[in-house]
PDB file of C-alpha atoms and ligand atoms in Angstrom:
ATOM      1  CA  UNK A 198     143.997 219.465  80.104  1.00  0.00           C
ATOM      2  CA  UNK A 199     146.564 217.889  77.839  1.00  0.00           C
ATOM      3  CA  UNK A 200     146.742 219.902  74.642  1.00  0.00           C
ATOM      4  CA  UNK A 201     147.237 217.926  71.373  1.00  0.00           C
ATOM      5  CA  UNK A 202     150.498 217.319  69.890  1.00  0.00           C
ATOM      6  CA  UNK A 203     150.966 220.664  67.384  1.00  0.00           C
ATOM      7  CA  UNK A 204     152.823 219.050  63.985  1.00  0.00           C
ATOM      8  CA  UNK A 205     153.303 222.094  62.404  1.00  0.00           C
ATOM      9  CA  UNK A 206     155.630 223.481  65.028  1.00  0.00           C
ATOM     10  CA  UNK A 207     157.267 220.459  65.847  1.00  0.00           C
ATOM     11  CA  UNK A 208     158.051 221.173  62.498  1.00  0.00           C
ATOM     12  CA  UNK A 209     159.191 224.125  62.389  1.00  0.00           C
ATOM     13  CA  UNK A 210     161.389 223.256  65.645  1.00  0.00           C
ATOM     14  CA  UNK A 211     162.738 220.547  63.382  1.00  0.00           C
ATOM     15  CA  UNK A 212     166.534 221.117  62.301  1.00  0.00           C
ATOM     16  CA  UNK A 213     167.418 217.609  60.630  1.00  0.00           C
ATOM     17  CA  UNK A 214     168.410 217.097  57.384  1.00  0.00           C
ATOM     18  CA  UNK A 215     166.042 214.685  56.125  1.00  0.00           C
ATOM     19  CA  UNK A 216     165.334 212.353  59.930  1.00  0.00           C
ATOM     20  CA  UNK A 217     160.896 213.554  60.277  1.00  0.00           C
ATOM     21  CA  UNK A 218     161.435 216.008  57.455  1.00  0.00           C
ATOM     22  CA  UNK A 219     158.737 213.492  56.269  1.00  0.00           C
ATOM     23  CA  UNK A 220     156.047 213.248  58.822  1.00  0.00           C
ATOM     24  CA  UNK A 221     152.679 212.184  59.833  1.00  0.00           C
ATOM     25  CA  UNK A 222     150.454 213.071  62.398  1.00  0.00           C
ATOM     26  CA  UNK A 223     147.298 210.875  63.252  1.00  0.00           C
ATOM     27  CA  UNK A 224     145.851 211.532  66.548  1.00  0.00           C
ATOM     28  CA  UNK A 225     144.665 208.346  66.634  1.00  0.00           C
ATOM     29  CA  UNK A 226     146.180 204.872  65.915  1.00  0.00           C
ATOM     30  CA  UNK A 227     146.630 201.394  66.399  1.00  0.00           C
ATOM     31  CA  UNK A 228     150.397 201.180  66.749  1.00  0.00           C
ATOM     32  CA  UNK A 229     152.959 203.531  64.774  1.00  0.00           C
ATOM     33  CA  UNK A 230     154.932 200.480  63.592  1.00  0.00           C
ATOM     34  CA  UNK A 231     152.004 198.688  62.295  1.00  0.00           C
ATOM     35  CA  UNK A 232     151.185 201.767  60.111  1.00  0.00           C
ATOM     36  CA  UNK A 233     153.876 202.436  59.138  1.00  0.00           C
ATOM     37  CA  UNK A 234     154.236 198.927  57.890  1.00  0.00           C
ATOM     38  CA  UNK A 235     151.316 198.332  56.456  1.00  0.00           C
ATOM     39  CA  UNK A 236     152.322 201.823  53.717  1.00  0.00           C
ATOM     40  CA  UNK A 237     153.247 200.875  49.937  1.00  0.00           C
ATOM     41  CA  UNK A 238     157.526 201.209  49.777  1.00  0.00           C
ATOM     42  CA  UNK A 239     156.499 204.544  47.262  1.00  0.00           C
ATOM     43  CA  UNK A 240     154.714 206.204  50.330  1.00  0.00           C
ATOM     44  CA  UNK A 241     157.447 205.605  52.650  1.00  0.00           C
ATOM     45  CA  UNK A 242     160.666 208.034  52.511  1.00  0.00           C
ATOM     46  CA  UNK A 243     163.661 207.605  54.513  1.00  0.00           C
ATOM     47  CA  UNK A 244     163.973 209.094  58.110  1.00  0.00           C
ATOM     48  CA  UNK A 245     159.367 209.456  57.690  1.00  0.00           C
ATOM     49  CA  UNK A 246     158.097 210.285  60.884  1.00  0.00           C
ATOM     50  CA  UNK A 247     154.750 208.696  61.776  1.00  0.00           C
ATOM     51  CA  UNK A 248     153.105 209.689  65.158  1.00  0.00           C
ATOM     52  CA  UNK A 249     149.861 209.420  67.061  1.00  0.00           C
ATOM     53  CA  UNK A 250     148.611 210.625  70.290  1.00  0.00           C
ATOM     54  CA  UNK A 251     146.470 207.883  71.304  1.00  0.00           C
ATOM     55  CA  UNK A 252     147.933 204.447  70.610  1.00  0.00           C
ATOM     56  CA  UNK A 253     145.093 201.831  71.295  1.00  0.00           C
ATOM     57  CA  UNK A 254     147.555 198.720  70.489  1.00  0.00           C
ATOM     58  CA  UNK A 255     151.096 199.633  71.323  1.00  0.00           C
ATOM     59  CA  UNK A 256     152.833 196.597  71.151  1.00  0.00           C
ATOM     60  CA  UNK A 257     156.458 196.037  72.691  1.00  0.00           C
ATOM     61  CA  UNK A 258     158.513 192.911  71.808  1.00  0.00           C
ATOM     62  CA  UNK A 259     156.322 189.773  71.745  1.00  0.00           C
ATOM     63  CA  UNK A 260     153.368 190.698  71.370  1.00  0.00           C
ATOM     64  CA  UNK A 261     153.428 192.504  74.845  1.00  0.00           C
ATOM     65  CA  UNK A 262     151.713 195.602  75.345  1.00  0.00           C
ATOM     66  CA  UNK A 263     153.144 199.909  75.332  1.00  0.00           C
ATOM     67  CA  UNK A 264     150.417 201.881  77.729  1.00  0.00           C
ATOM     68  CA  UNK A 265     150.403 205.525  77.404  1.00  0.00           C
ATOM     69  CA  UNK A 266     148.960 208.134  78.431  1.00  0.00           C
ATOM     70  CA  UNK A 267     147.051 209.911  75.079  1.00  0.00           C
ATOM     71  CA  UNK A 268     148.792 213.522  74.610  1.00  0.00           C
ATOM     72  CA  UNK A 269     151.270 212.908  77.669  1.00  0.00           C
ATOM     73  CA  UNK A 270     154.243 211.299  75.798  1.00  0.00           C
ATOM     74  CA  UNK A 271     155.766 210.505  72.518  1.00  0.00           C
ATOM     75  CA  UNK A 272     154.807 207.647  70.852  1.00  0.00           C
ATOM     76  CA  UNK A 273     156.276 207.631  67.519  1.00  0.00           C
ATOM     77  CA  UNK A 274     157.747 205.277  64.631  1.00  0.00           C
ATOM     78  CA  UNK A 275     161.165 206.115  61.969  1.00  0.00           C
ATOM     79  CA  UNK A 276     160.980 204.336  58.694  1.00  0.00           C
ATOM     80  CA  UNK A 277     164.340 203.786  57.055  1.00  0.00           C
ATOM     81  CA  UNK A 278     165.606 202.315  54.269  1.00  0.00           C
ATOM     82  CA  UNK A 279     169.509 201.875  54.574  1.00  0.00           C
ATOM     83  CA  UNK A 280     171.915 200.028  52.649  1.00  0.00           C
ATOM     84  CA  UNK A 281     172.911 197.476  55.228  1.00  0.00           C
ATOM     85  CA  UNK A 282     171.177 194.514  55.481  1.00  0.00           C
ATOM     86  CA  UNK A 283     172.358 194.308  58.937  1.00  0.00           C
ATOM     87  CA  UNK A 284     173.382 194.937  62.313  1.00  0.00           C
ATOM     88  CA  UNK A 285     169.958 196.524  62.970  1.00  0.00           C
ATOM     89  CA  UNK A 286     170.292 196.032  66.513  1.00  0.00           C
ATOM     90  CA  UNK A 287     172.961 198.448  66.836  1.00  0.00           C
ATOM     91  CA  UNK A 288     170.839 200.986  65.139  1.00  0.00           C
ATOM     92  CA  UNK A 289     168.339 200.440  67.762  1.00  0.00           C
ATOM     93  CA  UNK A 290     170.888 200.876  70.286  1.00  0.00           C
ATOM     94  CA  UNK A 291     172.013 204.325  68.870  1.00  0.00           C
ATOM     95  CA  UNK A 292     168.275 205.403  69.181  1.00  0.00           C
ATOM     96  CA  UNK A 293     168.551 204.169  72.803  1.00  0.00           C
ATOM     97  CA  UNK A 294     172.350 206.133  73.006  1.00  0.00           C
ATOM     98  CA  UNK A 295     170.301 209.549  71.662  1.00  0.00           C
ATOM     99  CA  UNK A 296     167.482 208.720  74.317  1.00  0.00           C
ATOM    100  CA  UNK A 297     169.776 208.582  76.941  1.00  0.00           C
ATOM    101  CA  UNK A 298     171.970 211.915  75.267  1.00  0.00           C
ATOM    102  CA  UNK A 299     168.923 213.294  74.942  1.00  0.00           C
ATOM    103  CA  UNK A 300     167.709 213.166  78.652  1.00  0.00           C
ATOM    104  CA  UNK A 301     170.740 213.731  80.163  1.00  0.00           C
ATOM    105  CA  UNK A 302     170.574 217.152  79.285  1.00  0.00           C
ATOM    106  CA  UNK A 303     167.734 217.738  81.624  1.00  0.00           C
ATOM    107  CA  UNK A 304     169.873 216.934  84.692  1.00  0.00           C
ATOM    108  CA  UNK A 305     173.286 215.880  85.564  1.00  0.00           C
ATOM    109  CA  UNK A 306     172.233 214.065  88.066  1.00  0.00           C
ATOM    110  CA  UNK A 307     170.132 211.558  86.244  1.00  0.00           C
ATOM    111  CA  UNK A 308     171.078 208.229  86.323  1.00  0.00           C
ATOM    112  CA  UNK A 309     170.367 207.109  82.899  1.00  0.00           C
ATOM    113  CA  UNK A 310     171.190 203.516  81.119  1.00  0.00           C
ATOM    114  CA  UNK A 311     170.617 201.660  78.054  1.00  0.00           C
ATOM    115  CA  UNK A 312     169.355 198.378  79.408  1.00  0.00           C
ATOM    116  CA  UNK A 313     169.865 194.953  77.045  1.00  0.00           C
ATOM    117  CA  UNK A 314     167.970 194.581  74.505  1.00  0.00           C
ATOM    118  CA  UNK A 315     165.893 197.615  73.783  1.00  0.00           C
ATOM    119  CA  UNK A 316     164.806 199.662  76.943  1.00  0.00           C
ATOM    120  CA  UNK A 317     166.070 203.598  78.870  1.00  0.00           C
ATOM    121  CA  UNK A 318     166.217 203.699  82.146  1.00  0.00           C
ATOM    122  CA  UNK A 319     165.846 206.258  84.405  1.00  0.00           C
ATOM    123  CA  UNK A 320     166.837 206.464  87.922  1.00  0.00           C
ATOM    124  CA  UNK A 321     166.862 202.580  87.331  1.00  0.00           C
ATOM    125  CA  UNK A 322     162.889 203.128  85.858  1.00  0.00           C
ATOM    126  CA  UNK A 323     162.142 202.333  82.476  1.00  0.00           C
ATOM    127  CA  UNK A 324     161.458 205.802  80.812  1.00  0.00           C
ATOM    128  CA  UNK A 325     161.144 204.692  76.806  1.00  0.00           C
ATOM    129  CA  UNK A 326     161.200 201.183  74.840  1.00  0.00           C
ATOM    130  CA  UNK A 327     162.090 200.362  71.416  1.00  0.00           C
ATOM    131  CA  UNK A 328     160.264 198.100  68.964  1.00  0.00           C
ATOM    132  CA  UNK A 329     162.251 197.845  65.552  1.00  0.00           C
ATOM    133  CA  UNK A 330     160.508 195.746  62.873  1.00  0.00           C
ATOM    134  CA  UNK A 331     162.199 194.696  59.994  1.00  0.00           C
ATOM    135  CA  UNK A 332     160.033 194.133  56.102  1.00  0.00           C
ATOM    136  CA  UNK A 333     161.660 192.565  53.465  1.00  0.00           C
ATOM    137  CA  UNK A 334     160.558 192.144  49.687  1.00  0.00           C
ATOM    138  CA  UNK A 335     162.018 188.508  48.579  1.00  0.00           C
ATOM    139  CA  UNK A 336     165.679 189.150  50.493  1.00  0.00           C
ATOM    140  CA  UNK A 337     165.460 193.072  49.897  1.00  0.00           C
ATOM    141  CA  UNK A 338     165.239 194.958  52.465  1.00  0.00           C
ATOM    142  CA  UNK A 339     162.032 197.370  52.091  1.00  0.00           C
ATOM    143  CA  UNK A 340     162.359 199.276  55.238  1.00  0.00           C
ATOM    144  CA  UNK A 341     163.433 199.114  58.887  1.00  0.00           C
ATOM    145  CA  UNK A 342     160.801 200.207  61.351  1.00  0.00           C
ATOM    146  CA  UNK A 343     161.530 201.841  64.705  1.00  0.00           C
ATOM    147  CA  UNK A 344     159.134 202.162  67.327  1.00  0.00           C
ATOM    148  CA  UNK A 345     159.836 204.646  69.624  1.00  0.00           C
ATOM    149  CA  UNK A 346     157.782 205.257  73.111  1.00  0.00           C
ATOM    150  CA  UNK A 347     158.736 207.904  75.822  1.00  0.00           C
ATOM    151  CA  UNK A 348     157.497 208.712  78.991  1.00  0.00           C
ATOM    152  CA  UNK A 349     157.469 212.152  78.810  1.00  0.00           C
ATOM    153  CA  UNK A 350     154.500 214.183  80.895  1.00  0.00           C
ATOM    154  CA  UNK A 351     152.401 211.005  82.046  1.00  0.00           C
ATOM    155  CA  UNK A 352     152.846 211.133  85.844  1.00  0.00           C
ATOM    156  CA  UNK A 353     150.832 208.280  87.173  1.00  0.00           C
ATOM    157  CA  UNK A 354     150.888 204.726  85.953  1.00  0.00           C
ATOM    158  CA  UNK A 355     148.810 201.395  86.209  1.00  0.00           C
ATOM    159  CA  UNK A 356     150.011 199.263  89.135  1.00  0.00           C
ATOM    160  CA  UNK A 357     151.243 196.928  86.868  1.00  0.00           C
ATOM    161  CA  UNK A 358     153.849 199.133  85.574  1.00  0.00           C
ATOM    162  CA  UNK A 359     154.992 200.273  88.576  1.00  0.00           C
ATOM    163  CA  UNK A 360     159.077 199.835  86.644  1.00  0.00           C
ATOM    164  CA  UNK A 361     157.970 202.422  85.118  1.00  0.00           C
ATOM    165  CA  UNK A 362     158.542 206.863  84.986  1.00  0.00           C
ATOM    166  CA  UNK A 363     158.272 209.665  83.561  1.00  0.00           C
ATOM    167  CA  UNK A 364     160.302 213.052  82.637  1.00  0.00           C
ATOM    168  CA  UNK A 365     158.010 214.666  84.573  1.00  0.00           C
ATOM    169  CA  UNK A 366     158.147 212.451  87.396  1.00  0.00           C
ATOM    170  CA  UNK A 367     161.359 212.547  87.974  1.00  0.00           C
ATOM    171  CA  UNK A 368     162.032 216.629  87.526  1.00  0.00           C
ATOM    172  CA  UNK A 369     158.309 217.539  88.040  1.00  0.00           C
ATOM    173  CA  UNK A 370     158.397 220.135  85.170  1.00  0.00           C
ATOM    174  CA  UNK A 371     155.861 219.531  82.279  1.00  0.00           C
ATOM    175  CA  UNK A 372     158.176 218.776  78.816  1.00  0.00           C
ATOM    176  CA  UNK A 373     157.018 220.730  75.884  1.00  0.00           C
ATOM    177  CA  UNK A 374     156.879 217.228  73.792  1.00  0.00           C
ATOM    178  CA  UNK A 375     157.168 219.369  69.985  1.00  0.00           C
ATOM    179  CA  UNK A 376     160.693 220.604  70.636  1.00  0.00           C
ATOM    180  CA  UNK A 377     161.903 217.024  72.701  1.00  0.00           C
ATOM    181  CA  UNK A 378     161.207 215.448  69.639  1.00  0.00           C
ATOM    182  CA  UNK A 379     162.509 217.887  66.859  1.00  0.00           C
ATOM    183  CA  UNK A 380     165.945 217.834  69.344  1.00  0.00           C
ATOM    184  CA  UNK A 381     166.084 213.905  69.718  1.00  0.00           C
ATOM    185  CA  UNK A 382     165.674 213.260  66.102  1.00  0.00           C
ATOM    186  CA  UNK A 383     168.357 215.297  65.416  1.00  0.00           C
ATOM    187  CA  UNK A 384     170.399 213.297  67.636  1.00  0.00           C
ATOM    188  CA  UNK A 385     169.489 209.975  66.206  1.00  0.00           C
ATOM    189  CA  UNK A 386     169.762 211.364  62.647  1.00  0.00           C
ATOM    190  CA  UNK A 387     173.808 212.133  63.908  1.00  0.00           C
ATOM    191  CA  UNK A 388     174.037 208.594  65.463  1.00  0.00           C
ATOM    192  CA  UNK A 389     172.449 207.192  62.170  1.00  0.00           C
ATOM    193  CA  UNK A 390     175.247 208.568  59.945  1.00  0.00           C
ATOM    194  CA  UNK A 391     177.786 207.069  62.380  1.00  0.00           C
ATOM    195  CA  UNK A 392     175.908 203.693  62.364  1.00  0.00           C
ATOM    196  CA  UNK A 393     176.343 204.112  58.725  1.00  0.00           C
ATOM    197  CA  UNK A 394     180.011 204.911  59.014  1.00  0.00           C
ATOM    198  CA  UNK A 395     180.478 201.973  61.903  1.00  0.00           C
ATOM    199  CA  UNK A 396     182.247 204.519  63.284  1.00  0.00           C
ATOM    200  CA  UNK A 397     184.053 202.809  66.692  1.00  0.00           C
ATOM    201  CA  UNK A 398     182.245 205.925  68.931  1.00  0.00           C
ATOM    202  CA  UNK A 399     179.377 204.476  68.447  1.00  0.00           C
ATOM    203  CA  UNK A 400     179.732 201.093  69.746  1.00  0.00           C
ATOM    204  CA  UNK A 401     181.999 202.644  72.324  1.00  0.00           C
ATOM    205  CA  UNK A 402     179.081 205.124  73.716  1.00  0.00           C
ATOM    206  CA  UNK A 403     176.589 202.543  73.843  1.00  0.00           C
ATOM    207  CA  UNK A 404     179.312 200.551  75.833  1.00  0.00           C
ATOM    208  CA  UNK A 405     179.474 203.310  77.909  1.00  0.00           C
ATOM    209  CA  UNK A 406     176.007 203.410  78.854  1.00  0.00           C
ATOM    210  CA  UNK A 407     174.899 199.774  79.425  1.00  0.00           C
ATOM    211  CA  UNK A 408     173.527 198.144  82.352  1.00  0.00           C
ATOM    212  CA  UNK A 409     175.761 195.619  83.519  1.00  0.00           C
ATOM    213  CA  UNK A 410     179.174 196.618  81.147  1.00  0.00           C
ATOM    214  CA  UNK A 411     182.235 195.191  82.970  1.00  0.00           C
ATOM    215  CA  UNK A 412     179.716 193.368  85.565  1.00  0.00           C
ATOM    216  CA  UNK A 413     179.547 189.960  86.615  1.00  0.00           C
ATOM    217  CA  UNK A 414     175.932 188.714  85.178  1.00  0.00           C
ATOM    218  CA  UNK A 415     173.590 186.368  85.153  1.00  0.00           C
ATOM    219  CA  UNK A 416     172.177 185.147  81.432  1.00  0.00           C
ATOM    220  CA  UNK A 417     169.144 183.733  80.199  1.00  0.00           C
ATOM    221  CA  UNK A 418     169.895 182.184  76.647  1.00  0.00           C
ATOM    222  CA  UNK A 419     167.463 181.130  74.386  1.00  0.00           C
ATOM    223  CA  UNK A 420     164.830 181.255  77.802  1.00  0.00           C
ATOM    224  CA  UNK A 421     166.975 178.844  79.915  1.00  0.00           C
ATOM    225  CA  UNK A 422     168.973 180.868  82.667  1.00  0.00           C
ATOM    226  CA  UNK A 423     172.409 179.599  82.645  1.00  0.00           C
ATOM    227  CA  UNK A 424     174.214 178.083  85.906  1.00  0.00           C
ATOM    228  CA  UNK A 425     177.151 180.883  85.619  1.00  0.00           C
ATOM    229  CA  UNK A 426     177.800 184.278  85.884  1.00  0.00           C
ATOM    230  CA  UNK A 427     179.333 185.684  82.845  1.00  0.00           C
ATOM    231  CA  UNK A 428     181.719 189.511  82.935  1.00  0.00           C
ATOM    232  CA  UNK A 429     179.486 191.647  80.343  1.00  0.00           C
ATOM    233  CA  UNK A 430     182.390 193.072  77.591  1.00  0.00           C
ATOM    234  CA  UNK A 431     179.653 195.215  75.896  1.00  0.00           C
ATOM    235  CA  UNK A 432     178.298 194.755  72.406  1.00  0.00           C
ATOM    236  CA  UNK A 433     180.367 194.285  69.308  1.00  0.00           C
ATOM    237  CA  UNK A 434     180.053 195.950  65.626  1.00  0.00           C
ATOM    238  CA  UNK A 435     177.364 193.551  64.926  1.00  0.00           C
ATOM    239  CA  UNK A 436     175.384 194.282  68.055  1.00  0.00           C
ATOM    240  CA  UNK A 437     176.598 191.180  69.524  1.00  0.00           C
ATOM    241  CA  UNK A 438     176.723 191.057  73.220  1.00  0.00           C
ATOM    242  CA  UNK A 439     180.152 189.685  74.343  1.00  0.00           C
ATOM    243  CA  UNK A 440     180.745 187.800  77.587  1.00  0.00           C
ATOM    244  CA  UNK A 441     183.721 186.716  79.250  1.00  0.00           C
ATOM    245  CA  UNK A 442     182.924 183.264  80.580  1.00  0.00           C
ATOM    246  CA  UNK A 443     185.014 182.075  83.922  1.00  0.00           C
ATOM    247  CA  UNK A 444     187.451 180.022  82.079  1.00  0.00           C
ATOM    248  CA  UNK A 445     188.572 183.505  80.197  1.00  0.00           C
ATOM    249  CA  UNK A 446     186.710 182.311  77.151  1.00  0.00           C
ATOM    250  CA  UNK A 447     184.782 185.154  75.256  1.00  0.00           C
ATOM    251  CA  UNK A 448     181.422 183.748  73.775  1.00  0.00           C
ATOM    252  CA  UNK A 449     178.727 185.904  71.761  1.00  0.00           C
ATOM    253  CA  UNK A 450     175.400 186.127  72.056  1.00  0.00           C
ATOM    254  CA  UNK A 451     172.917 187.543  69.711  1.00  0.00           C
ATOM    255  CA  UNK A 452     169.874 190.305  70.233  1.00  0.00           C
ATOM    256  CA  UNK A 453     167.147 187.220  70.144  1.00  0.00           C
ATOM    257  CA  UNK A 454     169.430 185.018  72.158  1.00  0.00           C
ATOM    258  CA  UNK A 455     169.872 186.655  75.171  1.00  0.00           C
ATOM    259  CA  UNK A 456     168.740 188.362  78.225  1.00  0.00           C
ATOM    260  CA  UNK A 457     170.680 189.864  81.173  1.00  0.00           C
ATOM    261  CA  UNK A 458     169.704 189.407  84.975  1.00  0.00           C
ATOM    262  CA  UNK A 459     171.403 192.285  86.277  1.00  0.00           C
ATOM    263  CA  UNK A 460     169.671 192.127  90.208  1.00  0.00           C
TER     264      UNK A 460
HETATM  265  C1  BT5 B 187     159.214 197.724  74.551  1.00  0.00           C
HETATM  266  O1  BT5 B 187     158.909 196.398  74.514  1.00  0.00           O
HETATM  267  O2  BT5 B 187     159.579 198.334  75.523  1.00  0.00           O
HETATM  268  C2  BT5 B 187     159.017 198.435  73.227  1.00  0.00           C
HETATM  269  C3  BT5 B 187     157.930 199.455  73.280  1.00  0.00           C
HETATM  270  C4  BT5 B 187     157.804 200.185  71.985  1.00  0.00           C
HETATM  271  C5  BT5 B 187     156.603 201.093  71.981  1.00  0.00           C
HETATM  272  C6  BT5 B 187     156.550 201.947  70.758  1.00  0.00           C
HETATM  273  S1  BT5 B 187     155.350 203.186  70.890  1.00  0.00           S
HETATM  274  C7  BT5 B 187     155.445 203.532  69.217  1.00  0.00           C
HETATM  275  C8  BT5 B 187     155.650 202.223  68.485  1.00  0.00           C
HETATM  276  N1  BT5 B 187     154.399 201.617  68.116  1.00  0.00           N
HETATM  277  C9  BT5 B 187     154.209 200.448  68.740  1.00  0.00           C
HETATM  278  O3  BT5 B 187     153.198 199.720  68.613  1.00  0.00           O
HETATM  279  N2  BT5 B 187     155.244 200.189  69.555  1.00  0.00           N
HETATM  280  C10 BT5 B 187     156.256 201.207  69.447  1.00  0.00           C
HETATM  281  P1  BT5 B 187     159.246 195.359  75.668  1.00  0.00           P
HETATM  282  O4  BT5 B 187     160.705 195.402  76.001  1.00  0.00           O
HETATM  283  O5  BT5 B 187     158.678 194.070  75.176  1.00  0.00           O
HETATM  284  O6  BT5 B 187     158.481 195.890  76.907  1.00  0.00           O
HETATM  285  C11 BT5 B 187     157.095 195.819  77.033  1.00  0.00           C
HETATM  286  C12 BT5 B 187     156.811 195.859  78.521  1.00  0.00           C
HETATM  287  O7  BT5 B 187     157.081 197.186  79.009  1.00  0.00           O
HETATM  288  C13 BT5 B 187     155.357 195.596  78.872  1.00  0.00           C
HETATM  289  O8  BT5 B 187     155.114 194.224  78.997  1.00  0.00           O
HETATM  290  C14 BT5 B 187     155.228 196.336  80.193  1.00  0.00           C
HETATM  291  O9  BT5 B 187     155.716 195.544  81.256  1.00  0.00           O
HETATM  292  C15 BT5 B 187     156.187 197.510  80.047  1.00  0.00           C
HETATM  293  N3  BT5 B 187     155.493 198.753  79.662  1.00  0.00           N
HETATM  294  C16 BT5 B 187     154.368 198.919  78.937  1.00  0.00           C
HETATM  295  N4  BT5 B 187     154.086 200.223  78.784  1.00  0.00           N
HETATM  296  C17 BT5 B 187     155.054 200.907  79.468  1.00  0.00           C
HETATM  297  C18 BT5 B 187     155.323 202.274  79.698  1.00  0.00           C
HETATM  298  N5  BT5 B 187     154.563 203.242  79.223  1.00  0.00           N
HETATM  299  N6  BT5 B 187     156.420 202.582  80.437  1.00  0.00           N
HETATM  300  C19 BT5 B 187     157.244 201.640  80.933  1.00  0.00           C
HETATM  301  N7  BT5 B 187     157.033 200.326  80.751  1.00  0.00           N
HETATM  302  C20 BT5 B 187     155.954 199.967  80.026  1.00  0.00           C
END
């Protein structure tokens, strides 16, 4: 028997400085981002935490579906309300970085990557996806929604999803979801402040941990797949993705431009 996710000592695990010091629990939802989108701006602090334990309409990036488990992983949504008006992919990417920091720490010999634009893999299995929604009042930004979905205890999947894994399926040890989450948002409260800072590390560690960086790839831009191969430079302070074309001309490509074909 799965046992429901306990709030109360998730927060009490919870060592942040303000990332889920706001935080709600619904055991059941529709989606995490929706609700938290669908809050007044006064309801919503910075860094809330919103998180259910049975999603019935987890939605990925168009309109495509997140299936888990209920009580088996995290599914979970960060409201923020930054300064920038910008480079929101790169946020998303740090939340990927502090996935993949995150899990790492459960064994060295993972083999763990931030795949273009918003997935974890693990042991070349996608583990968690991101989903980050953006609302703006006139050309305000209200908030900046991130959907977050891990796969942390659920150890059998649809046949569909067979790209998919687990935590648990990989180091067959049941997670103790309450303190995975209280440690990641830690991290990802440390990677915001250096998204905030564009500090260089940043960009440099998600570098570091992309599928396909310094490879020859294949592109799909704007859902035509190009002719060429194209050397993958990594991603830029924007969140760009920067590719060295064969006649040693650099182009960019933006987050809803492009996809990679890395096989
Ligand atoms: C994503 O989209 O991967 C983003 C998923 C974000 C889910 C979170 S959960 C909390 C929050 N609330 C929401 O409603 N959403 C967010 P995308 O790259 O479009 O990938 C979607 C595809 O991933 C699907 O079409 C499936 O092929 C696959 N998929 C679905 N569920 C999966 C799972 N549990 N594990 C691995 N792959 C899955």
């Amino acid at each position: 028997m799965s046992t429901k996710f306990d709030i109360s000592y998730f927060q009490k695990e919870l060592s942040t400085q303000w990332m889920g010091q706001s935080s709600l629990f619904v055991e059941e939802l529709e989606s995490t981002n929706s609700y938290l989108k669908s809050l007044p701006h006064s309801k919503v602090d910075h860094g809330m935490l919103c998180l259910t334990d049975h999603q019935t309409q987890g939605r990925g990036q168009y309109e495509r579906k997140w299936e888990s488990e209920s009580r088996k992983n995290l599914t979970f949504s960060l409201a923020f309300k930054p300064q920038a008006k910008e480079r929101f992919h790169v946020l998303t990417l740090a939340c990927a970085l502090a996935i993949v920091d995150q899990l790492e720490e459960f064994d060295d010999d993972f083999k763990l990557c931030i795949k273009w634009p918003n997935d974890v893999l693990l042991n070349e299995k996608k583990v968690a996806g991101l989903l980050t929604e953006t609302m703006f009042a006139g050309n305000k930004l209200d908030r900046l929604v991130i959907g977050i979905g891990i796969n942390v205890n659920q150890t059998s999947f649809p046949p569909d999803l067979d790209e998919a894994t687990s935590v648990k399926l990989e180091i067959d040890t049941t997670i103790e979801r309450e303190q995975f989450l209280s440690q990641l948002l830690r991290r990802i409260e440390y990677k915001y402040n250096l998204w905030q800072r564009q500090h260089r590390a940043l960009i440099k560690g998600i570098n570091r941990n992309i599928l396909g960086y310094g490879q020859w790839v294949g592109l799909q831009v704007n859902g035509e797949i190009l002719g060429d191969t194209f050397k993958m430079l990594g991603i830029n302070e924007k969140g760009q993705l920067l590719m060295l074309n064969h006649d040693g001309g650099i182009e960019s490509f933006s987050y809803e431009q492009i996809r990679l074909i890395t096989d």
